[in-house]
Amino acid sequence: MKIYITKDYDELSRKAALIIQAQILQKPESVLGLATGSSPLGIYGFLTGWAQSGDLDFSQVRTVNLDEYYGLSGDDSQSYRRFMQTNLFSKVNIKPENTYIPNGLEKDDIQECARYEKLIYSLGGIDLQLLGIGNNGHIGFNEPSDEFTAETHKQPLTQSTIDANKRFFAREEDVPRFAYTMGIGTIMRSKKILLIASGKTKAEAVKLMISGPITPRNPASVLRLHGDVVVIADAEAGALLK
Ligand code: F6R
């Protein structure tokens, strides 16, 4: 695991965006695993700017997102499909048919999860997976639990995650209680992983990921078993690291 601590969020975003840019330059048809939430917004800003100035070409890139809220349509203002459209896809020259996100409206979770796993496999797997980290150590929506769930699955959200995400919704009751998420195995099969963490609310989770026990009670800790992980934390998120 390579760990970089940056002075602030802007430097974190630029470093992470440079890694993604290098990936696309080396393999223009890369399969990028993408994340939503506050953390990647700066990265998407840099990537958008470089694409618009002609320094980055998304025309052959394929993307698979980590997760989607169960029960929300892609048009819903809170859906992760809409988030990706607004913050990246509509601003770069990616082909819409090359962007994949679980279908939150599919009620048959067994079918939807199997479809998504098969899709990732058929794309040749994920070349570079971008991850944020939850205050409780979740990656994707893999919440702390007694065991690691290997494949894409329908996940009940913990109160900690509902509390953290309610800022995006008008009322707490509006936060969906379930999400489709790639499993730990899906994430761990990615060839490379890039995890970003920003702000002091992430400091404890970052410390536990790097130096706590490897356990499904702290899902991000499993990343220590992957051979190619880069962690970029800003000064606040990295404050508890020695
Ligand atoms: C988002 C995702 C989540 C977030 C995490 C951190 O697709 O899978 O694991 O990365 O909840 O969210 P932010 O960045 O909003 O603090």
GROMACS .gro file of C-alpha atoms and ligand atoms in nm:
model
  258
    1MET     CA    1   0.000   0.000   0.000
    2LYS     CA    2   0.144   0.338  -0.100
    3ILE     CA    3   0.025   0.626   0.117
    4TYR     CA    4   0.044   0.993   0.025
    5ILE     CA    5  -0.056   1.271   0.261
    6THR     CA    6  -0.131   1.597   0.085
    7LYS     CA    7  -0.151   1.944   0.232
    8ASP     CA    8  -0.514   1.990   0.133
    9TYR     CA    9  -0.811   1.862  -0.068
   10ASP     CA   10  -0.702   2.036  -0.387
   11GLU     CA   11  -0.364   1.864  -0.388
   12LEU     CA   12  -0.530   1.531  -0.306
   13SER     CA   13  -0.769   1.571  -0.599
   14ARG     CA   14  -0.497   1.670  -0.842
   15LYS     CA   15  -0.270   1.377  -0.747
   16ALA     CA   16  -0.556   1.128  -0.774
   17ALA     CA   17  -0.670   1.276  -1.107
   18LEU     CA   18  -0.312   1.246  -1.239
   19ILE     CA   19  -0.316   0.874  -1.156
   20ILE     CA   20  -0.643   0.831  -1.346
   21GLN     CA   21  -0.509   1.036  -1.636
   22ALA     CA   22  -0.196   0.818  -1.651
   23GLN     CA   23  -0.415   0.507  -1.652
   24ILE     CA   24  -0.617   0.636  -1.949
   25LEU     CA   25  -0.303   0.744  -2.136
   26GLN     CA   26  -0.148   0.399  -2.088
   27LYS     CA   27  -0.467   0.213  -2.178
   28PRO     CA   28  -0.723   0.431  -2.359
   29GLU     CA   29  -0.990   0.159  -2.335
   30SER     CA   30  -0.945   0.124  -1.957
   31VAL     CA   31  -1.230   0.004  -1.738
   32LEU     CA   32  -1.250   0.259  -1.456
   33GLY     CA   33  -1.439   0.174  -1.139
   34LEU     CA   34  -1.588   0.500  -1.012
   35ALA     CA   35  -1.725   0.635  -0.685
   36THR     CA   36  -1.973   0.907  -0.595
   37GLY     CA   37  -2.003   1.124  -0.282
   38SER     CA   38  -1.817   1.440  -0.186
   39SER     CA   39  -1.463   1.301  -0.198
   40PRO     CA   40  -1.424   1.252  -0.578
   41LEU     CA   41  -1.578   1.586  -0.680
   42GLY     CA   42  -1.236   1.756  -0.702
   43ILE     CA   43  -1.098   1.470  -0.912
   44TYR     CA   44  -1.391   1.489  -1.153
   45GLY     CA   45  -1.326   1.864  -1.177
   46PHE     CA   46  -0.965   1.809  -1.285
   47LEU     CA   47  -1.055   1.529  -1.528
   48THR     CA   48  -1.329   1.742  -1.683
   49GLY     CA   49  -1.091   2.036  -1.727
   50TRP     CA   50  -0.825   1.821  -1.893
   51ALA     CA   51  -1.082   1.656  -2.121
   52GLN     CA   52  -1.216   1.995  -2.225
   53SER     CA   53  -0.869   2.130  -2.301
   54GLY     CA   54  -0.791   1.822  -2.512
   55ASP     CA   55  -0.544   1.667  -2.267
   56LEU     CA   56  -0.756   1.364  -2.190
   57ASP     CA   57  -0.965   1.146  -2.417
   58PHE     CA   58  -1.253   0.942  -2.275
   59SER     CA   59  -1.376   0.817  -2.612
   60GLN     CA   60  -1.272   0.457  -2.548
   61VAL     CA   61  -1.301   0.453  -2.168
   62ARG     CA   62  -1.557   0.225  -2.003
   63THR     CA   63  -1.681   0.295  -1.649
   64VAL     CA   64  -1.853   0.084  -1.385
   65ASN     CA   65  -1.978   0.254  -1.071
   66LEU     CA   66  -1.948   0.100  -0.728
   67ASP     CA   67  -2.304   0.140  -0.619
   68GLU     CA   68  -2.654   0.280  -0.659
   69TYR     CA   69  -2.940   0.341  -0.417
   70TYR     CA   70  -3.203   0.070  -0.429
   71GLY     CA   71  -3.541   0.207  -0.537
   72LEU     CA   72  -3.414   0.523  -0.712
   73SER     CA   73  -3.441   0.565  -1.088
   74GLY     CA   74  -3.139   0.694  -1.278
   75ASP     CA   75  -3.330   1.021  -1.332
   76ASP     CA   76  -3.383   1.083  -0.963
   77SER     CA   77  -3.186   1.388  -0.849
   78GLN     CA   78  -3.028   1.180  -0.567
   79SER     CA   79  -2.938   0.878  -0.777
   80TYR     CA   80  -2.575   0.798  -0.837
   81ARG     CA   81  -2.645   0.777  -1.211
   82ARG     CA   82  -2.757   1.140  -1.200
   83PHE     CA   83  -2.453   1.233  -0.989
   84MET     CA   84  -2.220   1.082  -1.249
   85GLN     CA   85  -2.405   1.247  -1.537
   86THR     CA   86  -2.384   1.587  -1.372
   87ASN     CA   87  -2.028   1.572  -1.245
   88LEU     CA   88  -1.847   1.378  -1.516
   89PHE     CA   89  -2.025   1.200  -1.798
   90SER     CA   90  -2.202   1.505  -1.947
   91LYS     CA   91  -1.876   1.704  -1.944
   92VAL     CA   92  -1.635   1.464  -2.116
   93ASN     CA   93  -1.640   1.273  -2.444
   94ILE     CA   94  -1.734   0.938  -2.292
   95LYS     CA   95  -1.990   0.732  -2.483
   96PRO     CA   96  -2.308   0.698  -2.273
   97GLU     CA   97  -2.330   0.329  -2.366
   98ASN     CA   98  -1.989   0.274  -2.206
   99THR     CA   99  -2.104   0.390  -1.860
  100TYR     CA  100  -2.250   0.129  -1.626
  101ILE     CA  101  -2.420   0.166  -1.288
  102PRO     CA  102  -2.646  -0.084  -1.106
  103ASN     CA  103  -3.013  -0.036  -1.187
  104GLY     CA  104  -3.173   0.090  -0.865
  105LEU     CA  105  -3.519   0.021  -1.002
  106GLU     CA  106  -3.461  -0.351  -1.052
  107LYS     CA  107  -3.653  -0.517  -0.770
  108ASP     CA  108  -3.509  -0.864  -0.831
  109ASP     CA  109  -3.182  -0.821  -0.647
  110ILE     CA  110  -3.051  -1.169  -0.727
  111GLN     CA  111  -3.091  -1.102  -1.098
  112GLU     CA  112  -2.953  -0.748  -1.087
  113CYS     CA  113  -2.645  -0.842  -0.885
  114ALA     CA  114  -2.568  -1.140  -1.109
  115ARG     CA  115  -2.611  -0.917  -1.416
  116TYR     CA  116  -2.368  -0.658  -1.279
  117GLU     CA  117  -2.102  -0.913  -1.185
  118LYS     CA  118  -2.128  -1.071  -1.530
  119LEU     CA  119  -2.104  -0.733  -1.694
  120ILE     CA  120  -1.781  -0.645  -1.510
  121TYR     CA  121  -1.639  -0.983  -1.603
  122SER     CA  122  -1.736  -0.936  -1.968
  123LEU     CA  123  -1.556  -0.600  -1.977
  124GLY     CA  124  -1.239  -0.782  -1.872
  125GLY     CA  125  -1.249  -0.666  -1.508
  126ILE     CA  126  -1.169  -0.329  -1.355
  127ASP     CA  127  -0.831  -0.174  -1.439
  128LEU     CA  128  -0.843   0.102  -1.177
  129GLN     CA  129  -1.102   0.130  -0.900
  130LEU     CA  130  -1.150   0.466  -0.729
  131LEU     CA  131  -1.278   0.443  -0.370
  132GLY     CA  132  -1.384   0.684  -0.099
  133ILE     CA  133  -1.413   0.561   0.259
  134GLY     CA  134  -1.706   0.588   0.500
  135ASN     CA  135  -1.662   0.724   0.854
  136ASN     CA  136  -1.730   0.364   0.961
  137GLY     CA  137  -1.471   0.219   0.722
  138HIS     CA  138  -1.714   0.114   0.451
  139ILE     CA  139  -1.599   0.090   0.089
  140GLY     CA  140  -1.866   0.102  -0.176
  141PHE     CA  141  -2.164   0.030   0.049
  142ASN     CA  142  -1.996  -0.268   0.214
  143GLU     CA  143  -2.088  -0.184   0.571
  144PRO     CA  144  -1.914  -0.326   0.881
  145SER     CA  145  -2.041  -0.678   0.938
  146ASP     CA  146  -1.945  -1.028   1.050
  147GLU     CA  147  -1.824  -1.138   0.711
  148PHE     CA  148  -1.701  -0.996   0.383
  149THR     CA  149  -1.963  -1.023   0.106
  150ALA     CA  150  -1.780  -1.128  -0.205
  151GLU     CA  151  -2.006  -1.027  -0.493
  152THR     CA  152  -2.238  -0.742  -0.586
  153HIS     CA  153  -2.533  -0.749  -0.347
  154LYS     CA  154  -2.823  -0.555  -0.200
  155GLN     CA  155  -2.697  -0.398   0.121
  156PRO     CA  156  -2.899  -0.254   0.411
  157LEU     CA  157  -2.742   0.081   0.506
  158THR     CA  158  -2.629   0.139   0.864
  159GLN     CA  159  -2.754   0.435   1.067
  160SER     CA  160  -2.401   0.583   1.048
  161THR     CA  161  -2.418   0.586   0.668
  162ILE     CA  162  -2.775   0.720   0.666
  163ASP     CA  163  -2.660   1.000   0.899
  164ALA     CA  164  -2.358   1.077   0.681
  165ASN     CA  165  -2.561   1.083   0.358
  166LYS     CA  166  -2.875   1.264   0.474
  167ARG     CA  167  -2.707   1.596   0.390
  168PHE     CA  168  -2.789   1.525   0.025
  169PHE     CA  169  -3.163   1.470   0.090
  170ALA     CA  170  -3.445   1.703   0.200
  171ARG     CA  171  -3.535   1.477   0.495
  172GLU     CA  172  -3.369   1.181   0.665
  173GLU     CA  173  -3.675   0.967   0.582
  174ASP     CA  174  -3.594   1.019   0.214
  175VAL     CA  175  -3.255   0.842   0.237
  176PRO     CA  176  -3.299   0.495   0.083
  177ARG     CA  177  -3.242   0.216   0.334
  178PHE     CA  178  -3.079  -0.020   0.082
  179ALA     CA  179  -2.826   0.005  -0.199
  180TYR     CA  180  -2.679  -0.217  -0.464
  181THR     CA  181  -2.304  -0.234  -0.419
  182MET     CA  182  -2.009  -0.419  -0.563
  183GLY     CA  183  -1.889  -0.674  -0.309
  184ILE     CA  184  -1.550  -0.687  -0.143
  185GLY     CA  185  -1.443  -0.958  -0.387
  186THR     CA  186  -1.556  -0.747  -0.684
  187ILE     CA  187  -1.346  -0.456  -0.557
  188MET     CA  188  -1.046  -0.674  -0.468
  189ARG     CA  189  -1.036  -0.822  -0.819
  190SER     CA  190  -0.959  -0.473  -0.959
  191LYS     CA  191  -0.607  -0.459  -1.095
  192LYS     CA  192  -0.532  -0.131  -0.916
  193ILE     CA  193  -0.711   0.054  -0.637
  194LEU     CA  194  -0.696   0.424  -0.555
  195LEU     CA  195  -0.856   0.528  -0.224
  196ILE     CA  196  -0.903   0.891  -0.130
  197ALA     CA  197  -0.995   1.035   0.210
  198SER     CA  198  -1.054   1.397   0.300
  199GLY     CA  199  -1.140   1.577   0.621
  200LYS     CA  200  -1.114   1.504   0.991
  201THR     CA  201  -1.427   1.285   1.005
  202LYS     CA  202  -1.224   1.026   0.809
  203ALA     CA  203  -0.911   1.030   1.028
  204GLU     CA  204  -1.011   0.737   1.253
  205ALA     CA  205  -1.128   0.525   0.958
  206VAL     CA  206  -0.800   0.590   0.774
  207LYS     CA  207  -0.595   0.499   1.081
  208LEU     CA  208  -0.789   0.174   1.133
  209MET     CA  209  -0.766   0.085   0.762
  210ILE     CA  210  -0.388   0.113   0.774
  211SER     CA  211  -0.301  -0.013   1.120
  212GLY     CA  212  -0.607  -0.183   1.272
  213PRO     CA  213  -0.692  -0.553   1.243
  214ILE     CA  214  -0.798  -0.684   0.902
  215THR     CA  215  -1.163  -0.759   0.966
  216PRO     CA  216  -1.507  -0.723   0.803
  217ARG     CA  217  -1.592  -0.504   1.105
  218ASN     CA  218  -1.370  -0.250   0.927
  219PRO     CA  219  -1.421  -0.330   0.556
  220ALA     CA  220  -1.147  -0.099   0.421
  221SER     CA  221  -0.884  -0.296   0.615
  222VAL     CA  222  -0.911  -0.575   0.356
  223LEU     CA  223  -0.735  -0.350   0.105
  224ARG     CA  224  -0.408  -0.430   0.282
  225LEU     CA  225  -0.434  -0.774   0.120
  226HIS     CA  226  -0.434  -0.623  -0.231
  227GLY     CA  227  -0.102  -0.586  -0.410
  228ASP     CA  228  -0.155  -0.249  -0.579
  229VAL     CA  229  -0.330   0.011  -0.365
  230VAL     CA  230  -0.258   0.384  -0.347
  231VAL     CA  231  -0.413   0.582  -0.061
  232ILE     CA  232  -0.422   0.960  -0.082
  233ALA     CA  233  -0.535   1.141   0.231
  234ASP     CA  234  -0.533   1.512   0.297
  235ALA     CA  235  -0.365   1.643   0.613
  236GLU     CA  236  -0.687   1.621   0.818
  237ALA     CA  237  -0.777   1.267   0.712
  238GLY     CA  238  -0.417   1.154   0.762
  239ALA     CA  239  -0.374   1.330   1.097
  240LEU     CA  240  -0.376   1.012   1.310
  241LEU     CA  241  -0.113   0.830   1.100
  242LYS     CA  242   0.233   0.803   1.247
  243F6R     C1  243  -1.982   0.618  -0.308
  243F6R     C2  244  -1.940   0.515  -0.214
  243F6R     C3  245  -1.911   0.543  -0.070
  243F6R     C4  246  -1.840   0.676  -0.046
  243F6R     C5  247  -1.819   0.699   0.103
  243F6R     C6  248  -1.756   0.835   0.131
  243F6R     O1  249  -2.001   0.566  -0.436
  243F6R     O2  250  -1.929   0.402  -0.253
  243F6R     O3  251  -1.834   0.438  -0.015
  243F6R     O4  252  -1.715   0.675  -0.113
  243F6R     O5  253  -1.941   0.692   0.170
  243F6R     O6  254  -1.845   0.933   0.092
  243F6R     P1  255  -1.802   1.088   0.088
  243F6R     O7  256  -1.700   1.099  -0.018
  243F6R     O8  257  -1.929   1.161   0.053
  243F6R     O9  258  -1.750   1.120   0.223
   0.00000   0.00000   0.00000
